[in-house]
PDB file of C-alpha atoms in Angstrom:
ATOM      1  CA  UNK A  26     -14.786  55.574  40.757  1.00 47.00           C
ATOM      2  CA  UNK A  27     -18.386  55.936  41.908  1.00 44.00           C
ATOM      3  CA  UNK A  28     -18.978  58.805  39.478  1.00 48.00           C
ATOM      4  CA  UNK A  29     -17.645  56.697  36.585  1.00 50.00           C
ATOM      5  CA  UNK A  30     -19.885  53.827  37.640  1.00 47.00           C
ATOM      6  CA  UNK A  31     -22.945  56.113  37.722  1.00 47.00           C
ATOM      7  CA  UNK A  32     -21.962  57.585  34.331  1.00 48.00           C
ATOM      8  CA  UNK A  33     -21.750  54.163  32.651  1.00 49.00           C
ATOM      9  CA  UNK A  34     -24.904  52.983  34.412  1.00 48.00           C
ATOM     10  CA  UNK A  35     -26.835  55.968  33.074  1.00 56.00           C
ATOM     11  CA  UNK A  36     -25.380  55.411  29.596  1.00 54.00           C
ATOM     12  CA  UNK A  37     -26.388  51.724  29.697  1.00 57.00           C
ATOM     13  CA  UNK A  38     -29.921  52.582  30.839  1.00 62.00           C
ATOM     14  CA  UNK A  39     -30.225  55.151  28.046  1.00 70.00           C
ATOM     15  CA  UNK A  40     -29.009  52.559  25.541  1.00 75.00           C
ATOM     16  CA  UNK A  41     -31.599  50.042  26.711  1.00 80.00           C
ATOM     17  CA  UNK A  42     -34.286  52.731  26.504  1.00 82.00           C
ATOM     18  CA  UNK A  43     -33.425  53.559  22.864  1.00 83.00           C
ATOM     19  CA  UNK A  44     -33.183  49.870  21.965  1.00 87.00           C
ATOM     20  CA  UNK A  45     -36.610  49.259  23.526  1.00 90.00           C
ATOM     21  CA  UNK A  46     -38.170  52.205  21.681  1.00 89.00           C
ATOM     22  CA  UNK A  47     -36.456  51.154  18.458  1.00 91.00           C
ATOM     23  CA  UNK A  48     -37.780  47.598  18.727  1.00 94.00           C
ATOM     24  CA  UNK A  49     -41.294  48.885  19.434  1.00 93.00           C
ATOM     25  CA  UNK A  50     -41.187  51.146  16.373  1.00 93.00           C
ATOM     26  CA  UNK A  51     -39.796  48.350  14.189  1.00 93.00           C
ATOM     27  CA  UNK A  52     -42.524  45.931  15.317  1.00 93.00           C
ATOM     28  CA  UNK A  53     -45.195  48.567  14.664  1.00 92.00           C
ATOM     29  CA  UNK A  54     -43.746  49.261  11.200  1.00 92.00           C
ATOM     30  CA  UNK A  55     -43.970  45.548  10.321  1.00 90.00           C
ATOM     31  CA  UNK A  56     -47.478  45.395  11.726  1.00 88.00           C
ATOM     32  CA  UNK A  57     -48.731  48.408   9.714  1.00 88.00           C
ATOM     33  CA  UNK A  58     -47.314  47.032   6.456  1.00 84.00           C
ATOM     34  CA  UNK A  59     -48.641  43.514   7.140  1.00 81.00           C
ATOM     35  CA  UNK A  60     -52.032  44.597   8.459  1.00 75.00           C
ATOM     36  CA  UNK A  61     -52.806  46.905   5.546  1.00 68.00           C
ATOM     37  CA  UNK A  62     -51.531  44.234   3.109  1.00 59.00           C
ATOM     38  CA  UNK A  63     -49.617  46.784   1.066  1.00 55.00           C
ATOM     39  CA  UNK A  64     -46.709  49.071   1.999  1.00 53.00           C
ATOM     40  CA  UNK A  65     -47.948  52.549   2.862  1.00 64.00           C
ATOM     41  CA  UNK A  66     -45.390  55.244   2.074  1.00 69.00           C
ATOM     42  CA  UNK A  67     -45.814  56.894   5.472  1.00 84.00           C
ATOM     43  CA  UNK A  68     -45.104  53.583   7.211  1.00 86.00           C
ATOM     44  CA  UNK A  69     -41.436  54.406   6.565  1.00 88.00           C
ATOM     45  CA  UNK A  70     -41.774  56.968   9.382  1.00 89.00           C
ATOM     46  CA  UNK A  71     -41.801  54.112  11.907  1.00 92.00           C
ATOM     47  CA  UNK A  72     -38.834  52.391  10.229  1.00 92.00           C
ATOM     48  CA  UNK A  73     -36.769  55.583  10.168  1.00 90.00           C
ATOM     49  CA  UNK A  74     -37.624  56.164  13.835  1.00 90.00           C
ATOM     50  CA  UNK A  75     -36.507  52.629  14.720  1.00 92.00           C
ATOM     51  CA  UNK A  76     -33.210  52.961  12.816  1.00 92.00           C
ATOM     52  CA  UNK A  77     -32.552  56.332  14.463  1.00 86.00           C
ATOM     53  CA  UNK A  78     -33.014  54.815  17.929  1.00 86.00           C
ATOM     54  CA  UNK A  79     -30.718  51.880  17.111  1.00 88.00           C
ATOM     55  CA  UNK A  80     -28.055  54.251  15.714  1.00 83.00           C
ATOM     56  CA  UNK A  81     -28.142  56.441  18.836  1.00 79.00           C
ATOM     57  CA  UNK A  82     -27.853  53.352  21.028  1.00 79.00           C
ATOM     58  CA  UNK A  83     -24.848  52.016  19.107  1.00 77.00           C
ATOM     59  CA  UNK A  84     -23.051  55.367  18.946  1.00 75.00           C
ATOM     60  CA  UNK A  85     -23.968  56.675  22.414  1.00 70.00           C
ATOM     61  CA  UNK A  86     -20.438  56.313  23.803  1.00 63.00           C
ATOM     62  CA  UNK A  87     -18.986  58.251  20.848  1.00 67.00           C
ATOM     63  CA  UNK A  88     -21.719  60.886  21.070  1.00 64.00           C
ATOM     64  CA  UNK A  89     -20.903  61.638  24.704  1.00 62.00           C
ATOM     65  CA  UNK A  90     -17.198  62.157  23.867  1.00 65.00           C
ATOM     66  CA  UNK A  91     -17.813  64.572  20.994  1.00 69.00           C
ATOM     67  CA  UNK A  92     -19.132  68.082  21.583  1.00 71.00           C
ATOM     68  CA  UNK A  93     -20.563  68.332  18.057  1.00 72.00           C
ATOM     69  CA  UNK A  94     -22.308  64.950  18.218  1.00 69.00           C
ATOM     70  CA  UNK A  95     -23.541  65.741  21.701  1.00 68.00           C
ATOM     71  CA  UNK A  96     -25.111  68.982  20.431  1.00 74.00           C
ATOM     72  CA  UNK A  97     -26.790  67.083  17.579  1.00 74.00           C
ATOM     73  CA  UNK A  98     -28.026  64.506  20.086  1.00 71.00           C
ATOM     74  CA  UNK A  99     -29.512  67.213  22.331  1.00 75.00           C
ATOM     75  CA  UNK A 100     -31.180  68.886  19.339  1.00 79.00           C
ATOM     76  CA  UNK A 101     -32.665  65.522  18.357  1.00 76.00           C
ATOM     77  CA  UNK A 102     -34.040  64.990  21.867  1.00 75.00           C
ATOM     78  CA  UNK A 103     -35.493  68.510  21.828  1.00 80.00           C
ATOM     79  CA  UNK A 104     -37.053  67.800  18.431  1.00 80.00           C
ATOM     80  CA  UNK A 105     -38.667  64.601  19.738  1.00 78.00           C
ATOM     81  CA  UNK A 106     -40.188  66.432  22.721  1.00 81.00           C
ATOM     82  CA  UNK A 107     -41.424  69.230  20.436  1.00 82.00           C
ATOM     83  CA  UNK A 108     -43.040  66.670  18.133  1.00 79.00           C
ATOM     84  CA  UNK A 109     -44.707  64.956  21.105  1.00 79.00           C
ATOM     85  CA  UNK A 110     -46.077  68.322  22.248  1.00 82.00           C
ATOM     86  CA  UNK A 111     -47.505  68.983  18.776  1.00 78.00           C
ATOM     87  CA  UNK A 112     -48.937  65.475  18.647  1.00 77.00           C
ATOM     88  CA  UNK A 113     -50.681  65.858  22.016  1.00 79.00           C
ATOM     89  CA  UNK A 114     -52.297  69.150  20.958  1.00 77.00           C
ATOM     90  CA  UNK A 115     -53.309  67.515  17.672  1.00 72.00           C
ATOM     91  CA  UNK A 116     -54.966  64.653  19.585  1.00 75.00           C
ATOM     92  CA  UNK A 117     -56.901  67.172  21.699  1.00 77.00           C
ATOM     93  CA  UNK A 118     -58.495  68.836  18.650  1.00 73.00           C
ATOM     94  CA  UNK A 119     -59.239  65.507  16.974  1.00 73.00           C
ATOM     95  CA  UNK A 120     -60.839  64.001  20.072  1.00 73.00           C
ATOM     96  CA  UNK A 121     -63.162  67.005  20.299  1.00 71.00           C
ATOM     97  CA  UNK A 122     -64.439  66.239  16.790  1.00 66.00           C
ATOM     98  CA  UNK A 123     -64.630  62.460  17.303  1.00 67.00           C
ATOM     99  CA  UNK A 124     -67.332  62.832  19.940  1.00 63.00           C
ATOM    100  CA  UNK A 125     -69.382  65.406  18.054  1.00 61.00           C
ATOM    101  CA  UNK A 126     -73.037  64.465  17.518  1.00 59.00           C
ATOM    102  CA  UNK A 127     -74.227  64.817  13.879  1.00 65.00           C
ATOM    103  CA  UNK A 128     -77.067  67.259  13.320  1.00 66.00           C
ATOM    104  CA  UNK A 129     -80.395  66.052  11.965  1.00 70.00           C
ATOM    105  CA  UNK A 130     -80.945  68.852   9.440  1.00 83.00           C
ATOM    106  CA  UNK A 131     -78.064  68.209   7.012  1.00 92.00           C
ATOM    107  CA  UNK A 132     -79.088  68.644   3.378  1.00 93.00           C
ATOM    108  CA  UNK A 133     -76.142  66.958   1.684  1.00 96.00           C
ATOM    109  CA  UNK A 134     -73.271  64.692   2.712  1.00 97.00           C
ATOM    110  CA  UNK A 135     -69.829  64.852   1.147  1.00 97.00           C
ATOM    111  CA  UNK A 136     -68.284  61.399   1.553  1.00 98.00           C
ATOM    112  CA  UNK A 137     -64.517  61.544   1.169  1.00 97.00           C
ATOM    113  CA  UNK A 138     -62.685  58.750  -0.657  1.00 95.00           C
ATOM    114  CA  UNK A 139     -60.071  56.671   1.143  1.00 89.00           C
ATOM    115  CA  UNK A 140     -58.330  54.542  -1.451  1.00 84.00           C
ATOM    116  CA  UNK A 141     -59.170  51.266  -3.182  1.00 90.00           C
ATOM    117  CA  UNK A 142     -57.331  48.023  -3.872  1.00 87.00           C
ATOM    118  CA  UNK A 143     -58.126  47.597  -7.530  1.00 90.00           C
ATOM    119  CA  UNK A 144     -61.845  48.265  -7.269  1.00 92.00           C
ATOM    120  CA  UNK A 145     -62.236  46.773  -3.807  1.00 92.00           C
ATOM    121  CA  UNK A 146     -63.342  49.047  -0.952  1.00 93.00           C
ATOM    122  CA  UNK A 147     -60.784  49.352   1.855  1.00 90.00           C
ATOM    123  CA  UNK A 148     -61.792  49.035   5.495  1.00 90.00           C
ATOM    124  CA  UNK A 149     -61.377  52.758   6.147  1.00 91.00           C
ATOM    125  CA  UNK A 150     -63.619  53.619   3.207  1.00 95.00           C
ATOM    126  CA  UNK A 151     -66.162  50.996   4.245  1.00 95.00           C
ATOM    127  CA  UNK A 152     -66.446  52.660   7.657  1.00 95.00           C
ATOM    128  CA  UNK A 153     -67.124  55.990   5.944  1.00 97.00           C
ATOM    129  CA  UNK A 154     -69.752  54.504   3.648  1.00 97.00           C
ATOM    130  CA  UNK A 155     -71.522  52.640   6.453  1.00 97.00           C
ATOM    131  CA  UNK A 156     -71.647  55.851   8.500  1.00 95.00           C
ATOM    132  CA  UNK A 157     -73.071  57.761   5.513  1.00 96.00           C
ATOM    133  CA  UNK A 158     -75.556  54.984   4.775  1.00 97.00           C
ATOM    134  CA  UNK A 159     -76.854  55.002   8.355  1.00 95.00           C
ATOM    135  CA  UNK A 160     -77.367  58.766   8.209  1.00 95.00           C
ATOM    136  CA  UNK A 161     -79.102  58.648   4.810  1.00 96.00           C
ATOM    137  CA  UNK A 162     -81.371  55.823   5.942  1.00 95.00           C
ATOM    138  CA  UNK A 163     -82.435  57.861   8.954  1.00 93.00           C
ATOM    139  CA  UNK A 164     -82.841  61.058   6.881  1.00 94.00           C
ATOM    140  CA  UNK A 165     -84.509  60.219   3.539  1.00 94.00           C
ATOM    141  CA  UNK A 166     -84.252  63.810   2.236  1.00 93.00           C
ATOM    142  CA  UNK A 167     -80.485  63.969   2.613  1.00 95.00           C
ATOM    143  CA  UNK A 168     -78.457  63.562  -0.584  1.00 96.00           C
ATOM    144  CA  UNK A 169     -74.771  62.686  -0.983  1.00 97.00           C
ATOM    145  CA  UNK A 170     -71.726  63.534  -3.074  1.00 98.00           C
ATOM    146  CA  UNK A 171     -69.194  60.714  -3.272  1.00 98.00           C
ATOM    147  CA  UNK A 172     -65.818  62.312  -3.839  1.00 97.00           C
ATOM    148  CA  UNK A 173     -62.604  60.669  -5.009  1.00 96.00           C
ATOM    149  CA  UNK A 174     -60.612  60.155  -8.200  1.00 95.00           C
ATOM    150  CA  UNK A 175     -58.546  57.240  -9.439  1.00 93.00           C
ATOM    151  CA  UNK A 176     -55.207  56.793  -7.700  1.00 86.00           C
ATOM    152  CA  UNK A 177     -52.271  54.427  -7.905  1.00 85.00           C
ATOM    153  CA  UNK A 178     -53.336  50.770  -7.718  1.00 84.00           C
ATOM    154  CA  UNK A 179     -56.975  51.629  -8.397  1.00 91.00           C
ATOM    155  CA  UNK A 180     -58.820  50.333 -11.469  1.00 94.00           C
ATOM    156  CA  UNK A 181     -61.867  52.588 -11.083  1.00 96.00           C
ATOM    157  CA  UNK A 182     -62.430  55.931  -9.385  1.00 96.00           C
ATOM    158  CA  UNK A 183     -63.204  56.003  -5.672  1.00 96.00           C
ATOM    159  CA  UNK A 184     -66.426  57.869  -6.534  1.00 97.00           C
ATOM    160  CA  UNK A 185     -67.567  54.967  -8.735  1.00 97.00           C
ATOM    161  CA  UNK A 186     -66.809  52.402  -6.048  1.00 97.00           C
ATOM    162  CA  UNK A 187     -68.643  54.431  -3.393  1.00 97.00           C
ATOM    163  CA  UNK A 188     -71.626  54.983  -5.670  1.00 97.00           C
ATOM    164  CA  UNK A 189     -71.862  51.208  -6.301  1.00 97.00           C
ATOM    165  CA  UNK A 190     -71.630  50.434  -2.594  1.00 97.00           C
ATOM    166  CA  UNK A 191     -74.422  52.807  -1.553  1.00 98.00           C
ATOM    167  CA  UNK A 192     -76.755  51.720  -4.365  1.00 97.00           C
ATOM    168  CA  UNK A 193     -76.145  48.079  -3.442  1.00 97.00           C
ATOM    169  CA  UNK A 194     -77.100  48.951   0.148  1.00 96.00           C
ATOM    170  CA  UNK A 195     -80.410  50.346  -1.109  1.00 96.00           C
ATOM    171  CA  UNK A 196     -79.781  54.089  -1.502  1.00 97.00           C
ATOM    172  CA  UNK A 197     -81.501  55.426  -4.615  1.00 96.00           C
ATOM    173  CA  UNK A 198     -79.104  56.560  -7.362  1.00 95.00           C
ATOM    174  CA  UNK A 199     -80.922  59.883  -7.725  1.00 96.00           C
ATOM    175  CA  UNK A 200     -79.763  60.801  -4.195  1.00 97.00           C
ATOM    176  CA  UNK A 201     -76.083  60.423  -5.136  1.00 97.00           C
ATOM    177  CA  UNK A 202     -73.774  62.604  -7.212  1.00 97.00           C
ATOM    178  CA  UNK A 203     -70.254  61.554  -8.190  1.00 98.00           C
ATOM    179  CA  UNK A 204     -67.134  63.718  -8.071  1.00 97.00           C
ATOM    180  CA  UNK A 205     -64.469  61.556  -9.813  1.00 96.00           C
ATOM    181  CA  UNK A 206     -61.542  63.957 -10.293  1.00 96.00           C
ATOM    182  CA  UNK A 207     -60.095  64.832  -6.878  1.00 96.00           C
ATOM    183  CA  UNK A 208     -56.747  63.501  -5.654  1.00 94.00           C
ATOM    184  CA  UNK A 209     -56.614  64.972  -2.122  1.00 94.00           C
ATOM    185  CA  UNK A 210     -58.856  66.406   0.589  1.00 96.00           C
ATOM    186  CA  UNK A 211     -58.591  69.980  -0.664  1.00 96.00           C
ATOM    187  CA  UNK A 212     -59.716  68.924  -4.152  1.00 96.00           C
ATOM    188  CA  UNK A 213     -62.492  66.771  -2.640  1.00 97.00           C
ATOM    189  CA  UNK A 214     -64.145  69.931  -1.361  1.00 97.00           C
ATOM    190  CA  UNK A 215     -63.135  72.235  -4.203  1.00 96.00           C
ATOM    191  CA  UNK A 216     -64.729  69.984  -6.847  1.00 97.00           C
ATOM    192  CA  UNK A 217     -67.651  68.824  -4.687  1.00 96.00           C
ATOM    193  CA  UNK A 218     -68.606  72.428  -4.015  1.00 95.00           C
ATOM    194  CA  UNK A 219     -69.449  72.812  -7.720  1.00 95.00           C
ATOM    195  CA  UNK A 220     -71.977  69.962  -7.426  1.00 95.00           C
ATOM    196  CA  UNK A 221     -73.846  71.353  -4.425  1.00 94.00           C
ATOM    197  CA  UNK A 222     -77.362  72.623  -5.010  1.00 88.00           C
ATOM    198  CA  UNK A 223     -77.926  76.315  -4.327  1.00 86.00           C
ATOM    199  CA  UNK A 224     -80.559  75.591  -1.689  1.00 87.00           C
ATOM    200  CA  UNK A 225     -78.190  73.507   0.482  1.00 89.00           C
ATOM    201  CA  UNK A 226     -77.921  75.131   3.918  1.00 89.00           C
ATOM    202  CA  UNK A 227     -75.772  72.570   5.741  1.00 91.00           C
ATOM    203  CA  UNK A 228     -73.188  70.055   4.517  1.00 95.00           C
ATOM    204  CA  UNK A 229     -72.144  66.926   6.406  1.00 95.00           C
ATOM    205  CA  UNK A 230     -68.519  65.833   6.031  1.00 96.00           C
ATOM    206  CA  UNK A 231     -68.215  62.043   6.297  1.00 96.00           C
ATOM    207  CA  UNK A 232     -64.708  60.761   6.929  1.00 95.00           C
ATOM    208  CA  UNK A 233     -62.796  58.734   9.515  1.00 94.00           C
ATOM    209  CA  UNK A 234     -62.489  60.227  12.995  1.00 91.00           C
ATOM    210  CA  UNK A 235     -58.731  60.915  12.742  1.00 91.00           C
ATOM    211  CA  UNK A 236     -59.346  62.949   9.559  1.00 93.00           C
ATOM    212  CA  UNK A 237     -62.396  64.948  10.613  1.00 92.00           C
ATOM    213  CA  UNK A 238     -60.571  67.940  12.155  1.00 91.00           C
ATOM    214  CA  UNK A 239     -58.407  68.692   9.094  1.00 93.00           C
ATOM    215  CA  UNK A 240     -61.299  68.034   6.708  1.00 95.00           C
ATOM    216  CA  UNK A 241     -63.482  70.574   8.515  1.00 93.00           C
ATOM    217  CA  UNK A 242     -60.709  73.175   8.495  1.00 93.00           C
ATOM    218  CA  UNK A 243     -60.328  72.811   4.726  1.00 96.00           C
ATOM    219  CA  UNK A 244     -64.105  72.880   4.190  1.00 95.00           C
ATOM    220  CA  UNK A 245     -64.354  76.135   6.160  1.00 93.00           C
ATOM    221  CA  UNK A 246     -61.453  77.622   4.209  1.00 94.00           C
ATOM    222  CA  UNK A 247     -63.386  76.943   0.969  1.00 95.00           C
ATOM    223  CA  UNK A 248     -66.551  78.469   2.462  1.00 92.00           C
ATOM    224  CA  UNK A 249     -68.737  75.380   2.262  1.00 92.00           C
ATOM    225  CA  UNK A 250     -72.236  75.909   3.638  1.00 85.00           C
ATOM    226  CA  UNK A 251     -72.166  75.250   7.395  1.00 88.00           C
ATOM    227  CA  UNK A 252     -69.887  72.168   7.306  1.00 92.00           C
ATOM    228  CA  UNK A 253     -70.594  69.608  10.029  1.00 91.00           C
ATOM    229  CA  UNK A 254     -68.363  66.638  10.857  1.00 91.00           C
ATOM    230  CA  UNK A 255     -69.850  63.133  10.779  1.00 93.00           C
ATOM    231  CA  UNK A 256     -66.991  60.945  12.039  1.00 91.00           C
ATOM    232  CA  UNK A 257     -66.692  57.312  10.970  1.00 93.00           C
ATOM    233  CA  UNK A 258     -64.692  54.872  13.120  1.00 91.00           C
ATOM    234  CA  UNK A 259     -61.109  53.762  12.482  1.00 89.00           C
ATOM    235  CA  UNK A 260     -59.550  50.362  13.080  1.00 86.00           C
ATOM    236  CA  UNK A 261     -58.069  50.699  16.555  1.00 83.00           C
ATOM    237  CA  UNK A 262     -54.817  48.879  15.766  1.00 83.00           C
ATOM    238  CA  UNK A 263     -53.730  51.416  13.146  1.00 86.00           C
ATOM    239  CA  UNK A 264     -55.317  54.496  14.727  1.00 87.00           C
ATOM    240  CA  UNK A 265     -51.947  55.769  15.987  1.00 87.00           C
ATOM    241  CA  UNK A 266     -50.418  55.384  12.516  1.00 89.00           C
ATOM    242  CA  UNK A 267     -53.157  57.464  10.927  1.00 89.00           C
ATOM    243  CA  UNK A 268     -53.051  60.052  13.707  1.00 87.00           C
ATOM    244  CA  UNK A 269     -49.318  60.658  13.222  1.00 87.00           C
ATOM    245  CA  UNK A 270     -49.696  60.772   9.438  1.00 89.00           C
ATOM    246  CA  UNK A 271     -52.566  63.215   9.832  1.00 88.00           C
ATOM    247  CA  UNK A 272     -50.391  65.548  11.923  1.00 86.00           C
ATOM    248  CA  UNK A 273     -47.878  65.841   9.076  1.00 87.00           C
ATOM    249  CA  UNK A 274     -50.722  66.337   6.589  1.00 90.00           C
ATOM    250  CA  UNK A 275     -52.113  69.125   8.782  1.00 88.00           C
ATOM    251  CA  UNK A 276     -48.711  70.854   8.887  1.00 87.00           C
ATOM    252  CA  UNK A 277     -48.397  70.528   5.096  1.00 91.00           C
ATOM    253  CA  UNK A 278     -51.874  72.004   4.539  1.00 92.00           C
ATOM    254  CA  UNK A 279     -51.047  74.936   6.804  1.00 89.00           C
ATOM    255  CA  UNK A 280     -47.828  75.588   4.872  1.00 90.00           C
ATOM    256  CA  UNK A 281     -49.574  75.573   1.474  1.00 92.00           C
ATOM    257  CA  UNK A 282     -52.454  77.594   2.944  1.00 90.00           C
ATOM    258  CA  UNK A 283     -55.175  75.012   2.378  1.00 91.00           C
ATOM    259  CA  UNK A 284     -56.361  75.824   5.896  1.00 88.00           C
TER     260      UNK A 284
END
């Protein structure tokens, strides 16, 4: 009798745990979609996670009675712990880059695009441009390549929008080159490399802090001249979202040998 009571108590506690996690993921999914003002494809990760937790909670009693379902359940739990382990190691490498101090002898910056809404600069891209502007103001001899093509929902290329922004801030147009064809980080560097002057000895990579580690790995793979990370901030409320998305992007780049 006591053992049955403990069994059902543990099952109930597990159910409440999955319901709590599921609700948290669902709330975060709604927040990400609302906060960014347009549905991001990767935001579905949080919705799928929430639905998975709710399904496990509802079917927990059946899972415990079936050997096959119980094995699937254990594999799922193992998968979650493995993902958390990967995520923690990913955070460690990113945090190392976030606190890096930019060098003062960088010849050229490559500013990576981050999406537009029509032709309007997004917050993430604004952070990158403000970081680049501050560096270029402090180092008048440093030039920049603004890199980014035209994606879905964009009416001009990211390079054009970035070029406009920096010129409006007071940076001379002859210090800026545009790379308007890239569609991902690998292409950002591949195409920007063709625009680099031969006398460039060090290249600064300007992107948001969550992205800096992967960007540097790709830049090194393409043999850019002494790439140095110049991390721009990220909105704190969606930092976790971008960090998780970046982990999957890192895995994908490793699989296709971009890094």
